[in-house]
Amino acid sequence: MVPITERLIQSIERAADVLELFLSTDQYLSVKEISDRLGLSKSTVHGIIKTLEVRGYLKQNPADQKYKLGMKLFELGNQVSQQINIAEIARPVIKELVQSMQETVHLVVYENGEVIYVEKLDGPRALRIYSHIGKRAPIHCTGVGKAILAHLDDAKVEELLSNNDLKPFTEHTMTEKQKVKQQLENIRERGYAVDDEEIELGLQCVAAPIFDHQGKAVAAISCAAPKIRLDQEKLNQAINEIKEAAFRISASLGYKT
């Protein structure tokens, strides 16, 4: 096995070193100050800084030509913080839900047209399904994805459905944009989404959106089970309990109806 130190990319390491300087030093740093503290040539530092500036990770102060951290880092940090906070807040609710439903429960967050699984707790009869923490999933054919998509603004929905391949995963996957839009209207009205064997044959999922303090759908929670185990009575139970769980988590995030 190749040692990890031999697999590191030097240019990325140096860029990280530049950014990490701002964690323990002044808020503003010049090219010379960065060069001196890292022991790198000015030309090397200048190239790194300009790349980071173009990508929004650094911002230059025109008055003294010094640099500070850019908004892109704030956006990334905010996203990480949001994911962690939602997972921590949702965990006890998820545990209660698994205990009650005896089925697998997922928590996802929305990011750039996809959903990311940030929490998963299996029921006593664990499922071998596609999901795992950190996995990204399509937004048009998962219960959690549709629950969030239904509460994005119309322009964003149009953009996501037009620019993303509405890939069929099973014979039940909806791939026509207009039909997906009609389904989203129903989801908005009833407050929950259902994935009926759309991502995996034999699997049914009930999901509800989670809103933040600004009223934005930032996450979703779901209960997933083999369709054969979700008779009408248990399906109704799942719908009621998932909606209640989503409401409780949303309220903990500061959402007010």
CSV table of C-alpha atoms in Angstrom, one decimal, residues 44-230:
chain,number,residue,atom,x,y,z
A,44,THR,CA,3.9,30.4,-5.6
A,45,VAL,CA,1.8,32.1,-2.9
A,46,HIS,CA,0.5,34.6,-5.5
A,47,GLY,CA,-0.7,31.8,-7.7
A,48,ILE,CA,-2.4,30.0,-4.9
A,49,ILE,CA,-4.1,33.2,-3.6
A,50,LYS,CA,-5.4,34.2,-7.0
A,51,THR,CA,-6.9,30.8,-7.5
A,52,LEU,CA,-8.6,30.9,-4.1
A,53,GLU,CA,-9.8,34.5,-4.7
A,54,VAL,CA,-11.4,33.5,-8.0
A,55,ARG,CA,-13.2,30.6,-6.3
A,56,GLY,CA,-14.4,32.9,-3.5
A,57,TYR,CA,-12.3,31.4,-0.7
A,58,LEU,CA,-10.3,34.6,-0.2
A,59,LYS,CA,-11.1,38.3,-0.7
A,60,GLN,CA,-8.7,41.2,-1.2
A,61,ASN,CA,-9.0,44.5,0.6
A,62,PRO,CA,-8.4,47.1,-2.1
A,63,ALA,CA,-7.1,49.7,0.4
A,64,ASP,CA,-4.0,47.7,1.5
A,65,GLN,CA,-4.0,44.8,-0.9
A,66,LYS,CA,-4.2,42.3,1.9
A,67,TYR,CA,-6.4,39.2,1.9
A,68,LYS,CA,-9.1,37.9,4.2
A,69,LEU,CA,-11.3,34.8,4.2
A,70,GLY,CA,-14.1,34.9,1.6
A,71,MET,CA,-17.8,34.1,1.7
A,72,LYS,CA,-17.4,30.7,0.1
A,73,LEU,CA,-15.9,29.4,3.3
A,74,PHE,CA,-18.8,30.9,5.3
A,75,GLU,CA,-21.2,29.1,2.9
A,76,LEU,CA,-19.4,25.7,3.3
A,77,GLY,CA,-19.1,26.2,7.1
A,78,ASN,CA,-22.8,27.1,7.3
A,79,GLN,CA,-23.7,24.0,5.3
A,80,VAL,CA,-21.6,21.7,7.6
A,81,SER,CA,-23.0,23.3,10.7
A,82,GLN,CA,-26.6,23.0,9.4
A,83,GLN,CA,-26.1,19.3,8.6
A,84,ILE,CA,-24.6,18.6,12.0
A,85,ASN,CA,-27.2,20.5,13.9
A,86,ILE,CA,-30.1,19.0,12.1
A,87,ALA,CA,-28.7,15.5,12.6
A,88,GLU,CA,-28.2,16.1,16.3
A,89,ILE,CA,-31.6,17.7,16.8
A,90,ALA,CA,-33.4,15.0,14.8
A,91,ARG,CA,-31.6,12.0,16.4
A,92,PRO,CA,-34.0,11.5,19.4
A,93,VAL,CA,-37.0,12.0,17.2
A,94,ILE,CA,-35.6,9.4,14.8
A,95,LYS,CA,-35.1,6.9,17.6
A,96,GLU,CA,-38.7,7.4,18.8
A,97,LEU,CA,-39.9,6.9,15.2
A,98,VAL,CA,-37.9,3.7,14.7
A,99,GLN,CA,-39.2,2.3,18.0
A,100,SER,CA,-42.8,3.1,17.1
A,101,MET,CA,-42.7,2.0,13.4
A,102,GLN,CA,-40.1,-0.8,13.8
A,103,GLU,CA,-38.8,0.3,10.4
A,104,THR,CA,-35.8,2.1,9.0
A,105,VAL,CA,-35.8,5.9,9.2
A,106,HIS,CA,-33.6,8.3,7.1
A,107,LEU,CA,-32.7,12.0,7.5
A,108,VAL,CA,-31.4,13.9,4.5
A,109,VAL,CA,-30.3,17.4,3.7
A,110,TYR,CA,-30.7,19.2,0.4
A,111,GLU,CA,-27.6,20.4,-1.5
A,112,ASN,CA,-27.3,21.5,-5.1
A,113,GLY,CA,-30.1,19.6,-6.6
A,114,GLU,CA,-29.5,16.4,-4.6
A,115,VAL,CA,-30.2,15.0,-1.2
A,116,ILE,CA,-27.5,13.7,1.1
A,117,TYR,CA,-28.2,11.1,3.8
A,118,VAL,CA,-26.9,12.4,7.1
A,119,GLU,CA,-28.6,10.0,9.5
A,120,LYS,CA,-30.0,6.5,9.2
A,121,LEU,CA,-31.3,4.2,11.9
A,122,ASP,CA,-32.4,0.7,11.1
A,123,GLY,CA,-35.4,-0.9,12.6
A,124,PRO,CA,-35.2,-4.5,14.1
A,125,ARG,CA,-35.7,-5.9,10.6
A,126,ALA,CA,-33.0,-4.0,8.8
A,127,LEU,CA,-33.2,-3.5,5.1
A,128,ARG,CA,-30.5,-4.0,2.6
A,129,ILE,CA,-31.2,-0.9,0.6
A,130,TYR,CA,-29.1,1.7,-1.4
A,131,SER,CA,-29.0,4.3,1.4
A,132,HIS,CA,-26.1,5.0,3.7
A,133,ILE,CA,-24.8,8.1,5.5
A,134,GLY,CA,-23.0,10.4,3.1
A,135,LYS,CA,-24.6,8.9,0.0
A,136,ARG,CA,-26.2,11.3,-2.4
A,137,ALA,CA,-29.5,10.4,-4.0
A,138,PRO,CA,-31.6,11.8,-6.8
A,139,ILE,CA,-34.3,14.3,-6.0
A,140,HIS,CA,-37.0,13.3,-8.5
A,141,CYS,CA,-37.7,9.7,-7.4
A,142,THR,CA,-36.9,9.4,-3.7
A,143,GLY,CA,-39.6,10.3,-1.1
A,144,VAL,CA,-37.1,12.6,0.8
A,145,GLY,CA,-36.1,14.2,-2.5
A,146,LYS,CA,-39.6,14.9,-3.6
A,147,ALA,CA,-40.7,16.1,-0.2
A,148,ILE,CA,-38.0,18.9,-0.5
A,149,LEU,CA,-38.4,19.5,-4.2
A,150,ALA,CA,-42.2,20.2,-3.7
A,151,HIS,CA,-41.3,23.1,-1.4
A,152,LEU,CA,-38.7,24.9,-3.5
A,153,ASP,CA,-39.8,27.9,-5.6
A,154,ASP,CA,-41.2,27.3,-9.0
A,155,ALA,CA,-38.1,28.7,-10.8
A,156,LYS,CA,-35.8,26.3,-8.9
A,157,VAL,CA,-38.0,23.3,-9.6
A,158,GLU,CA,-38.1,24.2,-13.3
A,159,GLU,CA,-34.3,24.5,-13.3
A,160,LEU,CA,-33.7,21.2,-11.5
A,161,LEU,CA,-36.1,19.2,-13.6
A,162,SER,CA,-34.9,20.7,-16.9
A,163,ASN,CA,-31.1,20.5,-16.2
A,164,ASN,CA,-31.0,17.1,-14.5
A,165,ASP,CA,-31.4,13.7,-16.1
A,166,LEU,CA,-34.6,12.2,-14.8
A,167,LYS,CA,-33.1,8.8,-14.8
A,168,PRO,CA,-35.4,5.8,-14.4
A,169,PHE,CA,-34.2,3.4,-11.6
A,170,THR,CA,-37.2,1.1,-11.9
A,171,GLU,CA,-40.2,0.7,-14.1
A,172,HIS,CA,-42.1,2.9,-11.6
A,173,THR,CA,-39.8,5.9,-11.8
A,174,MET,CA,-41.5,9.0,-13.1
A,175,THR,CA,-39.3,10.5,-15.8
A,176,GLU,CA,-41.7,13.0,-17.5
A,177,LYS,CA,-41.2,16.6,-16.1
A,178,GLN,CA,-44.8,17.5,-16.3
A,179,LYS,CA,-46.0,14.4,-14.4
A,180,VAL,CA,-43.3,15.1,-11.7
A,181,LYS,CA,-44.6,18.6,-11.4
A,182,GLN,CA,-48.2,17.4,-10.9
A,183,GLN,CA,-47.0,15.0,-8.2
A,184,LEU,CA,-45.2,17.9,-6.5
A,185,GLU,CA,-48.5,19.8,-6.3
A,186,ASN,CA,-50.1,16.9,-4.5
A,187,ILE,CA,-47.2,16.6,-2.1
A,188,ARG,CA,-47.5,20.3,-1.2
A,189,GLU,CA,-51.2,19.9,-0.5
A,190,ARG,CA,-51.0,16.8,1.7
A,191,GLY,CA,-47.6,17.6,3.4
A,192,TYR,CA,-45.9,14.3,2.6
A,193,ALA,CA,-44.3,12.4,-0.3
A,194,VAL,CA,-44.3,8.7,-1.2
A,195,ASP,CA,-41.7,6.8,-3.1
A,196,ASP,CA,-43.6,3.7,-4.3
A,197,GLU,CA,-40.9,1.4,-5.7
A,198,GLU,CA,-39.4,4.4,-7.7
A,199,ILE,CA,-35.8,4.0,-6.6
A,200,GLU,CA,-35.8,0.3,-5.7
A,201,LEU,CA,-38.3,-2.5,-6.5
A,202,GLY,CA,-40.2,-3.7,-3.4
A,203,LEU,CA,-39.4,-0.6,-1.4
A,204,GLN,CA,-41.9,1.9,-0.2
A,205,CYS,CA,-41.0,5.1,1.6
A,206,VAL,CA,-43.0,7.9,3.2
A,207,ALA,CA,-41.3,11.3,3.7
A,208,ALA,CA,-42.0,14.8,5.0
A,209,PRO,CA,-40.1,18.0,4.6
A,210,ILE,CA,-38.2,19.8,7.4
A,211,PHE,CA,-38.2,23.6,7.4
A,212,ASP,CA,-35.6,26.0,8.9
A,213,HIS,CA,-36.3,29.3,10.8
A,214,GLN,CA,-36.7,31.1,7.4
A,215,GLY,CA,-39.3,28.6,6.2
A,216,LYS,CA,-37.0,27.0,3.7
A,217,ALA,CA,-37.2,23.2,3.1
A,218,VAL,CA,-33.7,22.2,4.1
A,219,ALA,CA,-34.1,18.6,4.9
A,220,ALA,CA,-36.5,15.7,5.0
A,221,ILE,CA,-37.2,12.6,7.1
A,222,SER,CA,-38.6,9.3,5.9
A,223,CYS,CA,-39.7,5.8,6.9
A,224,ALA,CA,-38.7,3.1,4.5
A,225,ALA,CA,-40.0,-0.5,4.5
A,226,PRO,CA,-40.7,-3.4,2.1
A,227,LYS,CA,-44.0,-2.6,0.4
A,228,ILE,CA,-45.3,-6.0,1.5
A,229,ARG,CA,-45.1,-4.8,5.2
A,230,LEU,CA,-46.8,-1.5,4.6
